[in-house]
mmCIF file of C-alpha atoms and ligand atoms in Angstrom:
data_model
loop_
_atom_site.group_PDB
_atom_site.id
_atom_site.type_symbol
_atom_site.label_atom_id
_atom_site.label_comp_id
_atom_site.label_asym_id
_atom_site.label_seq_id
_atom_site.Cartn_x
_atom_site.Cartn_y
_atom_site.Cartn_z
ATOM 1 C CA UNK A 187 14.573 0.214 4.070
ATOM 2 C CA UNK A 188 11.879 2.174 3.339
ATOM 3 C CA UNK A 189 9.503 4.586 4.869
ATOM 4 C CA UNK A 190 5.635 4.354 4.088
ATOM 5 C CA UNK A 191 2.669 6.549 5.567
ATOM 6 C CA UNK A 192 0.025 4.188 6.110
ATOM 7 C CA UNK A 193 -3.318 4.584 7.830
ATOM 8 C CA UNK A 194 -1.649 7.347 9.524
ATOM 9 C CA UNK A 195 1.408 5.976 10.973
ATOM 10 C CA UNK A 196 4.867 6.040 9.498
ATOM 11 C CA UNK A 197 5.779 2.919 8.889
ATOM 12 C CA UNK A 198 9.349 1.179 8.222
ATOM 13 C CA UNK A 199 9.534 -1.593 5.307
ATOM 14 C CA UNK A 200 12.527 -3.745 5.179
ATOM 15 C CA UNK A 201 11.870 -4.925 1.827
ATOM 16 C CA UNK A 202 13.129 -4.832 -2.076
ATOM 17 C CA UNK A 203 12.016 -2.013 -3.768
ATOM 18 C CA UNK A 204 9.988 -3.478 -6.518
ATOM 19 C CA UNK A 205 7.967 -5.485 -3.928
ATOM 20 C CA UNK A 206 4.396 -4.335 -4.905
ATOM 21 C CA UNK A 207 2.812 -2.423 -2.492
ATOM 22 C CA UNK A 208 -0.183 -5.114 -2.075
ATOM 23 C CA UNK A 209 2.410 -7.506 -0.786
ATOM 24 C CA UNK A 210 4.132 -4.619 1.482
ATOM 25 C CA UNK A 211 0.469 -4.033 3.054
ATOM 26 C CA UNK A 212 -0.498 -8.019 3.483
ATOM 27 C CA UNK A 213 2.366 -9.608 4.053
ATOM 28 C CA UNK A 214 5.079 -7.585 5.849
ATOM 29 C CA UNK A 215 2.440 -4.966 7.560
ATOM 30 C CA UNK A 216 -0.342 -7.490 8.451
ATOM 31 C CA UNK A 217 -2.902 -5.300 6.648
ATOM 32 C CA UNK A 218 -4.927 -8.283 5.050
ATOM 33 C CA UNK A 219 -8.041 -6.142 3.718
ATOM 34 C CA UNK A 220 -6.517 -5.416 0.726
ATOM 35 C CA UNK A 221 -6.733 -8.335 -1.213
ATOM 36 C CA UNK A 222 -5.408 -9.732 -4.528
ATOM 37 C CA UNK A 223 -7.570 -10.647 -7.003
ATOM 38 C CA UNK A 224 -5.880 -10.789 -10.809
ATOM 39 C CA UNK A 225 -2.752 -9.520 -9.526
ATOM 40 C CA UNK A 226 -2.695 -7.600 -12.709
ATOM 41 C CA UNK A 227 -4.373 -4.190 -12.444
ATOM 42 C CA UNK A 228 -7.869 -5.563 -13.965
ATOM 43 C CA UNK A 229 -10.002 -6.147 -11.205
ATOM 44 C CA UNK A 230 -9.462 -3.709 -8.334
ATOM 45 C CA UNK A 231 -9.589 -6.306 -5.386
ATOM 46 C CA UNK A 232 -6.135 -4.585 -4.215
ATOM 47 C CA UNK A 233 -7.279 -0.515 -4.304
ATOM 48 C CA UNK A 234 -6.223 1.481 -1.746
ATOM 49 C CA UNK A 235 -6.437 5.294 -1.238
ATOM 50 C CA UNK A 236 -3.011 7.194 -2.195
ATOM 51 C CA UNK A 237 -3.428 10.916 -1.263
ATOM 52 C CA UNK A 238 -7.328 10.483 -1.191
ATOM 53 C CA UNK A 239 -7.111 8.868 -4.956
ATOM 54 C CA UNK A 240 -8.094 5.153 -5.553
ATOM 55 C CA UNK A 241 -4.765 3.006 -6.579
ATOM 56 C CA UNK A 242 -4.479 -0.646 -7.369
ATOM 57 C CA UNK A 243 -1.624 -1.588 -5.240
ATOM 58 C CA UNK A 244 -0.724 -4.594 -7.031
ATOM 59 C CA UNK A 245 0.530 -1.928 -9.776
ATOM 60 C CA UNK A 246 2.511 0.307 -7.456
ATOM 61 C CA UNK A 247 6.042 -0.918 -5.809
ATOM 62 C CA UNK A 248 7.454 -0.188 -3.008
ATOM 63 C CA UNK A 249 10.072 2.258 -4.279
ATOM 64 C CA UNK A 250 7.517 4.411 -6.217
ATOM 65 C CA UNK A 251 4.584 4.465 -3.317
ATOM 66 C CA UNK A 252 7.658 5.300 -0.784
ATOM 67 C CA UNK A 253 9.296 7.929 -3.174
ATOM 68 C CA UNK A 254 6.024 9.755 -3.725
ATOM 69 C CA UNK A 255 5.917 10.380 -0.108
ATOM 70 C CA UNK A 256 2.094 9.768 -0.677
ATOM 71 C CA UNK A 257 -0.420 8.822 2.437
ATOM 72 C CA UNK A 258 -2.008 5.725 2.007
ATOM 73 C CA UNK A 259 -4.811 4.519 3.581
ATOM 74 C CA UNK A 260 -5.893 0.580 3.649
ATOM 75 C CA UNK A 261 -9.541 -0.616 4.366
ATOM 76 C CA UNK A 262 -8.381 -0.852 7.899
ATOM 77 C CA UNK A 263 -7.682 2.901 8.055
ATOM 78 C CA UNK A 264 -10.934 4.082 6.221
ATOM 79 C CA UNK A 265 -13.148 4.637 9.750
ATOM 80 C CA UNK A 266 -10.092 6.697 10.981
ATOM 81 C CA UNK A 267 -9.564 8.893 7.681
ATOM 82 C CA UNK A 268 -13.348 9.965 7.848
HETATM 83 S S1 LIG B 219 -5.537 -7.682 -8.008
HETATM 84 FE FE1 LIG B 219 -6.694 -6.871 -9.546
HETATM 85 S S2 LIG B 219 -6.612 -5.086 -9.771
HETATM 86 FE FE2 LIG B 219 -4.679 -5.346 -8.253
#
């Protein structure tokens, strides 16, 4: 079990640590505004904000995202973040 701060809320994520953040957001948390493009870090379709900096969520795994205790903001949370 991992815990993430997503769009200002702390959420529990029952998934394996190696799962890409992209799939955590879309398939577990239902935040489908984050899109899959190339899946390999080249296009930026999966970009989210991690502690205020853009990060490609296809290249960041759940373990790393939870371990750094970052504040993650998706497109769904942008209105609330501003
Ligand atoms: S899906 Fe293209 S950079 Fe992540």
